[in-house]
PDB file of C-alpha atoms in Angstrom:
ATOM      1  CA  UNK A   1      19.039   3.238  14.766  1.00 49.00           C
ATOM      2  CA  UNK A   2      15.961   0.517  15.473  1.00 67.00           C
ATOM      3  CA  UNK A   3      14.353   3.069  17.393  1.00 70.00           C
ATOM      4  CA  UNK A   4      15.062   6.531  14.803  1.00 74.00           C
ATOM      5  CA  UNK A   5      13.459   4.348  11.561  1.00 75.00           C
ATOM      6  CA  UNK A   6      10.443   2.161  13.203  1.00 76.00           C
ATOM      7  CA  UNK A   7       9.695   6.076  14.298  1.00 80.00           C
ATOM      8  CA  UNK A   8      10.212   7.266  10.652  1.00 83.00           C
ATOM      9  CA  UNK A   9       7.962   4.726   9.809  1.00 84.00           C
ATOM     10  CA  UNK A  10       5.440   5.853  12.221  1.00 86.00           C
ATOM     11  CA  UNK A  11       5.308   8.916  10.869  1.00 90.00           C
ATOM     12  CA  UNK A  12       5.669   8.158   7.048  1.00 93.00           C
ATOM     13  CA  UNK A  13       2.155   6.311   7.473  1.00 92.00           C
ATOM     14  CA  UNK A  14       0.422   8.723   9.437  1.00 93.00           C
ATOM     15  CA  UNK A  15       1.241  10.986   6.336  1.00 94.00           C
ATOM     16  CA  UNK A  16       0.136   8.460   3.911  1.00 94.00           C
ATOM     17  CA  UNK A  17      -3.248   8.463   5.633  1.00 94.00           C
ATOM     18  CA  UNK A  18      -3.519  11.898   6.251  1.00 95.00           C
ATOM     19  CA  UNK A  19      -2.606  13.402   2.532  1.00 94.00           C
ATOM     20  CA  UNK A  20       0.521  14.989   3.835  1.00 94.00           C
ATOM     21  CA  UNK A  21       2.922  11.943   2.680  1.00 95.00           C
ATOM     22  CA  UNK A  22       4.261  14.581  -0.520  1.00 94.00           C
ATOM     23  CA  UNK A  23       5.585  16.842   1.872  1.00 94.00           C
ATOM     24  CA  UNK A  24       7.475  14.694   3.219  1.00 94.00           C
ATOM     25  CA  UNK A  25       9.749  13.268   0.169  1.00 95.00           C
ATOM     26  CA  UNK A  26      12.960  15.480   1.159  1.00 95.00           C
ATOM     27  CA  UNK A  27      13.145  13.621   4.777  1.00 93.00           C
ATOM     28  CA  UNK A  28      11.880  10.288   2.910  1.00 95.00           C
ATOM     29  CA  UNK A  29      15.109  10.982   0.509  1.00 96.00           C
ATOM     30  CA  UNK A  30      17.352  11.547   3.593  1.00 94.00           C
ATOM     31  CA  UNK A  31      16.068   8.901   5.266  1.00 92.00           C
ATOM     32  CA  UNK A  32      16.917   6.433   2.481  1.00 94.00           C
ATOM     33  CA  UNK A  33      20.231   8.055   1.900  1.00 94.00           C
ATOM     34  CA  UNK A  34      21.261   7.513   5.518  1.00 93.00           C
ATOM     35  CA  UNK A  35      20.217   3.784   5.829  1.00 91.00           C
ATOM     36  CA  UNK A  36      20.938   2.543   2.527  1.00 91.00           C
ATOM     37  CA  UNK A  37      20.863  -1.013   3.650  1.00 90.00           C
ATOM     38  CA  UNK A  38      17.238  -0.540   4.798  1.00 89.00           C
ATOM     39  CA  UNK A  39      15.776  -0.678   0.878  1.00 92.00           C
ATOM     40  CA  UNK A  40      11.774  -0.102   2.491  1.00 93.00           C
ATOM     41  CA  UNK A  41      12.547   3.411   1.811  1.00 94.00           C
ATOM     42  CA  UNK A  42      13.223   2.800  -1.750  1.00 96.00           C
ATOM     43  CA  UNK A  43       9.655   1.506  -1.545  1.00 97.00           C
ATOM     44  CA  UNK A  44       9.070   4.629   0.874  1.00 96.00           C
ATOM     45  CA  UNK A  45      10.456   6.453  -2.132  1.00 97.00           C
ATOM     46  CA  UNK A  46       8.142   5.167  -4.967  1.00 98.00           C
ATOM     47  CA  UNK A  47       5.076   5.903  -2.722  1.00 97.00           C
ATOM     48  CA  UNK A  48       5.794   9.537  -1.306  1.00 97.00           C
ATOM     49  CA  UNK A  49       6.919  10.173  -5.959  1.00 97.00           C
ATOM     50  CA  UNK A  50       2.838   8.899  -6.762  1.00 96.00           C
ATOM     51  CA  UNK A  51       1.570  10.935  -3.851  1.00 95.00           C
ATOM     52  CA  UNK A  52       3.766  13.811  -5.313  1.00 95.00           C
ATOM     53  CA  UNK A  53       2.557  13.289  -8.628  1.00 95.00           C
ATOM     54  CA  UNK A  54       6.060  11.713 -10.343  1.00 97.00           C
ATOM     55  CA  UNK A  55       4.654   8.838 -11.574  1.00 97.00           C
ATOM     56  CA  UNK A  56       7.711   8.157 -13.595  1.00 98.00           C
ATOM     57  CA  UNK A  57       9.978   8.942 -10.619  1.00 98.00           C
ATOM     58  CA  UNK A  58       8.009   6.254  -9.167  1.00 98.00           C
ATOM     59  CA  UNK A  59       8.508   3.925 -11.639  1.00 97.00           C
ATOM     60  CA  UNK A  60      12.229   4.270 -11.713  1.00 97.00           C
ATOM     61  CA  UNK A  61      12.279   3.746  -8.133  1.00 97.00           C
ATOM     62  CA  UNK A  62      10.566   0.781  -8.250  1.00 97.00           C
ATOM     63  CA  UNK A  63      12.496  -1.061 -11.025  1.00 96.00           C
ATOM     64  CA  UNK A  64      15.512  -0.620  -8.826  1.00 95.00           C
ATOM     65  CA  UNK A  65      13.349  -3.355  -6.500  1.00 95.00           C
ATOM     66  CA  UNK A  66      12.609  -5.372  -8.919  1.00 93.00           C
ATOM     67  CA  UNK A  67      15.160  -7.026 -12.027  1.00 87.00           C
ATOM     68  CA  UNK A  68      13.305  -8.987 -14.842  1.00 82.00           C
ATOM     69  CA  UNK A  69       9.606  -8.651 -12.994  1.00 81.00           C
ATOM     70  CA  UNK A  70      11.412  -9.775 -10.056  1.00 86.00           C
ATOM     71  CA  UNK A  71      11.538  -8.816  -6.637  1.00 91.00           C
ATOM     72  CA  UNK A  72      14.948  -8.064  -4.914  1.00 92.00           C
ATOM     73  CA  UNK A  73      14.131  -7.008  -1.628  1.00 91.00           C
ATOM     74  CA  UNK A  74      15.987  -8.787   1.059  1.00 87.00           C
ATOM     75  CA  UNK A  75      13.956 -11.666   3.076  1.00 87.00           C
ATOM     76  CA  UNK A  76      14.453  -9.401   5.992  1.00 88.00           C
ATOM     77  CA  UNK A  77      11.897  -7.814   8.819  1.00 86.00           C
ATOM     78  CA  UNK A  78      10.587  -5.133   6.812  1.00 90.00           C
ATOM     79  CA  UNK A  79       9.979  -7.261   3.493  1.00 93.00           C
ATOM     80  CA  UNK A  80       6.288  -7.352   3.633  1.00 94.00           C
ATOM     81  CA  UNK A  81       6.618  -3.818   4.046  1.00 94.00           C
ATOM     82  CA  UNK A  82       8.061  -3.244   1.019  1.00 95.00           C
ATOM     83  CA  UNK A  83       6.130  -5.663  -0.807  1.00 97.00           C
ATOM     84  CA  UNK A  84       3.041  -3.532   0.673  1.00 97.00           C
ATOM     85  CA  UNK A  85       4.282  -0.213  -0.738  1.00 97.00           C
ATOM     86  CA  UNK A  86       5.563  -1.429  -4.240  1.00 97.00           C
ATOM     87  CA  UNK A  87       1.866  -2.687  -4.415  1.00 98.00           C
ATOM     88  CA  UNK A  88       0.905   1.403  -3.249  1.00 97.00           C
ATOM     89  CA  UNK A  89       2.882   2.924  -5.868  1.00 97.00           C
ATOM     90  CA  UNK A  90       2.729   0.248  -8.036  1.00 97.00           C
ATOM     91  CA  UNK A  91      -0.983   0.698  -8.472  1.00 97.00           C
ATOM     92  CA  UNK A  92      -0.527   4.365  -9.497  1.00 96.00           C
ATOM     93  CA  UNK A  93       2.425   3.650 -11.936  1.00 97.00           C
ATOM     94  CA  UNK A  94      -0.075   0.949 -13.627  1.00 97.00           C
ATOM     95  CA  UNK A  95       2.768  -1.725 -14.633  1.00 96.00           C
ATOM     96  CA  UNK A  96       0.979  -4.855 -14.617  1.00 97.00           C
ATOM     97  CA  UNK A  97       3.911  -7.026 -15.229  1.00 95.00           C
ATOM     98  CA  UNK A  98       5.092  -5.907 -12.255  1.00 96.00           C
ATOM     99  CA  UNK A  99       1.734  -6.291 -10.800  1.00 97.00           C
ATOM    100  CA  UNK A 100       1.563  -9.927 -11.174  1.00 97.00           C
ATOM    101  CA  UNK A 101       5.065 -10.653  -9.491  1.00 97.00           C
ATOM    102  CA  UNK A 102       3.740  -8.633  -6.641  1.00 97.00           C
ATOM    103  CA  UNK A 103       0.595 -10.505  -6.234  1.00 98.00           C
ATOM    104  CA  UNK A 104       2.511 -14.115  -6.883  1.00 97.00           C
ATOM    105  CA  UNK A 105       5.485 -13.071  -4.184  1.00 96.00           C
ATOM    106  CA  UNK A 106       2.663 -12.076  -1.451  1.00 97.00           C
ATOM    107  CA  UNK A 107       0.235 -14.896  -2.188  1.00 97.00           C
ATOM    108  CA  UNK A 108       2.028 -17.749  -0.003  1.00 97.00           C
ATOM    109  CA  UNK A 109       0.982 -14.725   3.200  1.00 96.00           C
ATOM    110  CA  UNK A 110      -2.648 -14.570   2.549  1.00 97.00           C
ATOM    111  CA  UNK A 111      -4.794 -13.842   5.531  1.00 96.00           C
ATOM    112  CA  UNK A 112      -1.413 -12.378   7.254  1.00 96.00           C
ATOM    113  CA  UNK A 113      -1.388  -8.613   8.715  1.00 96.00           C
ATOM    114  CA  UNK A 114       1.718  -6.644   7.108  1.00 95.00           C
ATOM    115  CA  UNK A 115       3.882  -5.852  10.008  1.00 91.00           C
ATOM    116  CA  UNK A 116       7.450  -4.436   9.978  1.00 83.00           C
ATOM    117  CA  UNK A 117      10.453  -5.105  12.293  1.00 69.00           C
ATOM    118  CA  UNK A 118       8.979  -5.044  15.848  1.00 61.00           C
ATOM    119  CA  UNK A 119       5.494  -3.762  15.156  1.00 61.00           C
ATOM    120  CA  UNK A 120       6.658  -0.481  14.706  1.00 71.00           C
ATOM    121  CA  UNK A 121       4.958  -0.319  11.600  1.00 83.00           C
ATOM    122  CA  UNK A 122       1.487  -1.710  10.775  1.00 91.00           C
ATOM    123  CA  UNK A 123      -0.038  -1.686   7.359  1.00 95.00           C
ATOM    124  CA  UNK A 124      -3.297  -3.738   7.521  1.00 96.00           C
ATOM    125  CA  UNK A 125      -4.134  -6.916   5.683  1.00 98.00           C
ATOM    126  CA  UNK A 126      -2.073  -8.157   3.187  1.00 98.00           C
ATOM    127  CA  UNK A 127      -4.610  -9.124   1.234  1.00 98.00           C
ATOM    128  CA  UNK A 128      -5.353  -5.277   0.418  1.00 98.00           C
ATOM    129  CA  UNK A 129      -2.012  -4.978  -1.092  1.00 98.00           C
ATOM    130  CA  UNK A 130      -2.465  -8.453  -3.261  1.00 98.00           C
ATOM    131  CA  UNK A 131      -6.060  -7.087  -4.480  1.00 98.00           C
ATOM    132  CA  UNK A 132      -4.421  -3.582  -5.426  1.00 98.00           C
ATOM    133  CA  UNK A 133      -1.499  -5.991  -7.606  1.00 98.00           C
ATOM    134  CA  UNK A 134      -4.255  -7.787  -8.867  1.00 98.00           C
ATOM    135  CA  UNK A 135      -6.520  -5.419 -10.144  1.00 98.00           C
ATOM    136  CA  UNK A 136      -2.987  -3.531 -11.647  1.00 98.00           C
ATOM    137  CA  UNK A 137      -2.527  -6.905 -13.304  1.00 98.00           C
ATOM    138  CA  UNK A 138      -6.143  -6.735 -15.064  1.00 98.00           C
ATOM    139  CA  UNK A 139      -8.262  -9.567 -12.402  1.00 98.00           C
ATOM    140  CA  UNK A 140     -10.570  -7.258 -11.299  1.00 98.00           C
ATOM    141  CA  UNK A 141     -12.718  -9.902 -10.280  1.00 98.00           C
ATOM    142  CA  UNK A 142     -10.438 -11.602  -7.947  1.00 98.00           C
ATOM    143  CA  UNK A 143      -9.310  -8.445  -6.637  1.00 98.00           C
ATOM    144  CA  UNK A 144     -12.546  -7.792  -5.395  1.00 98.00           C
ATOM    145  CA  UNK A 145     -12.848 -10.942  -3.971  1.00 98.00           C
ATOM    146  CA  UNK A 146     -10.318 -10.490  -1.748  1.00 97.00           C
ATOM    147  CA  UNK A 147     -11.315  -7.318  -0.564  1.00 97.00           C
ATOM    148  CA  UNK A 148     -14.569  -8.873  -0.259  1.00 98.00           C
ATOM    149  CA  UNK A 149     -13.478 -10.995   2.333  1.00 97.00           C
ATOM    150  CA  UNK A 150     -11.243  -8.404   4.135  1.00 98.00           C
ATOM    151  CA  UNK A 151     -13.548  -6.066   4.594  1.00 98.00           C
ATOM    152  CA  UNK A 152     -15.169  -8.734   6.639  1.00 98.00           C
ATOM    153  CA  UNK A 153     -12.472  -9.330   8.794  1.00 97.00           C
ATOM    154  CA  UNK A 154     -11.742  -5.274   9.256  1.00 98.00           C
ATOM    155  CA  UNK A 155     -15.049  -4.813  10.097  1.00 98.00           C
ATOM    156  CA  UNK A 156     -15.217  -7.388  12.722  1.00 98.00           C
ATOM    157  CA  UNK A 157     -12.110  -6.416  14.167  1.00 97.00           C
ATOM    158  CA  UNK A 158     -13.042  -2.438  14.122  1.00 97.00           C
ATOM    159  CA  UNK A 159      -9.491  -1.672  12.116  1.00 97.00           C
ATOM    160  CA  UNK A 160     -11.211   1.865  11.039  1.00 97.00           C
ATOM    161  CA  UNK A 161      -8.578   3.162   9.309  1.00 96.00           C
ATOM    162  CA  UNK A 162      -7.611   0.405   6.775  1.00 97.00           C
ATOM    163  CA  UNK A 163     -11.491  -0.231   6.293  1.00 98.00           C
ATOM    164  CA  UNK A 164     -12.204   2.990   4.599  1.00 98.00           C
ATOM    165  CA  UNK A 165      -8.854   2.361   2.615  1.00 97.00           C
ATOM    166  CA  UNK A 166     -10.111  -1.307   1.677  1.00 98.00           C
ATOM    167  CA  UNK A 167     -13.564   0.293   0.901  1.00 98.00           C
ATOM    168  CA  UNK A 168     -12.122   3.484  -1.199  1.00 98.00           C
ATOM    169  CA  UNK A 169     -10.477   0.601  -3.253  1.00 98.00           C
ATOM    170  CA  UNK A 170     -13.326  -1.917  -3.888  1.00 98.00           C
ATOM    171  CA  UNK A 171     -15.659   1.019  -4.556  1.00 98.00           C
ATOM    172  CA  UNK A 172     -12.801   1.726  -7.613  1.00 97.00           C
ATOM    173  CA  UNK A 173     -12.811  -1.828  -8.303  1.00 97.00           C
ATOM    174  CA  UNK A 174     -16.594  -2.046  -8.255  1.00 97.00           C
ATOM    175  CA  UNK A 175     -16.811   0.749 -11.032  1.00 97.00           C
ATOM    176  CA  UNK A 176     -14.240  -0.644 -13.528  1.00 96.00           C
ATOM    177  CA  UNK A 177     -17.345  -3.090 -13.895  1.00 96.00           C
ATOM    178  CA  UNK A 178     -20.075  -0.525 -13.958  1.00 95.00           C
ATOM    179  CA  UNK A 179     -20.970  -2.416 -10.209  1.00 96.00           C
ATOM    180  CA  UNK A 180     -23.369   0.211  -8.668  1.00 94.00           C
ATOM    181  CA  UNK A 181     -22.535  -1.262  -5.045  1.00 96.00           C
ATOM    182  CA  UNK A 182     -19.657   1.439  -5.743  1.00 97.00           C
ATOM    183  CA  UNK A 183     -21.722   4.047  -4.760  1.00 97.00           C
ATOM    184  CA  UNK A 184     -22.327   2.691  -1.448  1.00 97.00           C
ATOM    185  CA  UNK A 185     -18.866   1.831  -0.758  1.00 98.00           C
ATOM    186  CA  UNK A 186     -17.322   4.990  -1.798  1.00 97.00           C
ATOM    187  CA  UNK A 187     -20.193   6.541   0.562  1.00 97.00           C
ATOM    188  CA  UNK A 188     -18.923   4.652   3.955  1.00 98.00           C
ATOM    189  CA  UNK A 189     -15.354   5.110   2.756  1.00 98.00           C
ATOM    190  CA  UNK A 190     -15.798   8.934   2.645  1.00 97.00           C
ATOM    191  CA  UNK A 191     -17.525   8.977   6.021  1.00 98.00           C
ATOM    192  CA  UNK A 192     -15.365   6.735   7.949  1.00 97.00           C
ATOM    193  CA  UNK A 193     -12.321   9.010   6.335  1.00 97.00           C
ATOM    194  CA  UNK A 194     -13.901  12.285   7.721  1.00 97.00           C
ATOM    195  CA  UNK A 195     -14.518  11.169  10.886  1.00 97.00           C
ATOM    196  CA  UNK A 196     -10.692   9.675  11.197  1.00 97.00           C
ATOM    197  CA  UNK A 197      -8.837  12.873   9.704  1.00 96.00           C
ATOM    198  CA  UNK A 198      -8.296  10.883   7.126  1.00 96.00           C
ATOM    199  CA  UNK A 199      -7.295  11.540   3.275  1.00 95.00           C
ATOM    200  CA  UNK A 200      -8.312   8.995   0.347  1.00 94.00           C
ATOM    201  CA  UNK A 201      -6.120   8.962  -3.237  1.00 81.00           C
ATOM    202  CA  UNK A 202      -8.464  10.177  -5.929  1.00 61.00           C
ATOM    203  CA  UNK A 203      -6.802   8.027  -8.225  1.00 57.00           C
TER     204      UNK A 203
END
């Protein structure tokens, strides 16, 4: 069973990345139907309903995590895991109550990688995630901050992949306050996301 969802994971974020994660939702709906006690794929859920365009599916999905603006996820393996996606999808939805009890609940991890059960899956930074739940919650500023300084460390570590996600985001950050650095960032993101097959939200 280990083995069957860190490899469902696997493949659930190579869709993310690659624009393909829609196509998917039937198997991510079996998936979470089968392993109820594994509530990432509720998370799974609420991500693969934004990239399908059911924002309100979304939504509903993710207020089964979360009961009066707080989290309910279990303190298990995969926790940061969720906490990553309900930042994904929360950032489409646009609830920035929500927002702000992501941000609080993943602040005490900052400077932490978001890894799930046995490495199996591997998400990047958590500081991307509390930048996306800060910039839902209306602190632009301090989102982009923190991306500020992971970019940094994703550049120095050559994490391709998550750096033209990070980018993609601070260039959207960037031009909620007409910052023309967006340009450039949007730029590299593009780039780097050609040359690694992969597909950025156009959120």
């Amino acid at each position: 069973v280990n083995g069957e969802l860190a490899f469902g994971a696997q493949v659930f974020l190579d869709a993310l990345y690659r624009g393909r994660l829609a196509s998917m939702l039937p198997l991510v709906l079996d998936t979470e139907q089968r392993f109820p006690e594994a509530r990432v794929w509720t998370a799974g859920r609420a991500v693969a309903l934004t990239e399908s365009g059911d924002l309100a599916g979304a939504d509903a999905a993710l207020s089964e995590l979360f009961i009066d603006g707080s989290p309910t996820l279990p303190q298990d393996s995969m926790w940061m895991v969720a906490m990553a996606l309900a930042a994904e999808s929360n950032a489409r939805v646009g609830n920035a109550e929500r927002a702000r009890a992501i941000a609080a609940s993943l602040e005490p991890f900052a400077g932490r990688w978001v890894l799930g059960g046995l490495g199996g899956a591997v998400l990047g930074p958590i500081d991307h995630f509390r930048s996306l739940a800060l910039r839902t919650a209306g602190d632009v500023p301090s989102a982009t901050k923190l991306l500020d300084q992971t970019i940094v460390t994703l550049r120095s570590v050559g994490a391709r992949t998550f750096l033209a996600r990070a980018l993609h985001e601070r260039a959207r950050q960037r031009s909620l306050v007409d910052d023309a650095g967006s340009i450039n960032d949007e730029a590299q993101a593009t780039a780097l996301a050609a040359r690694l097959g992969l597909v950025l939200d156009r959120r």
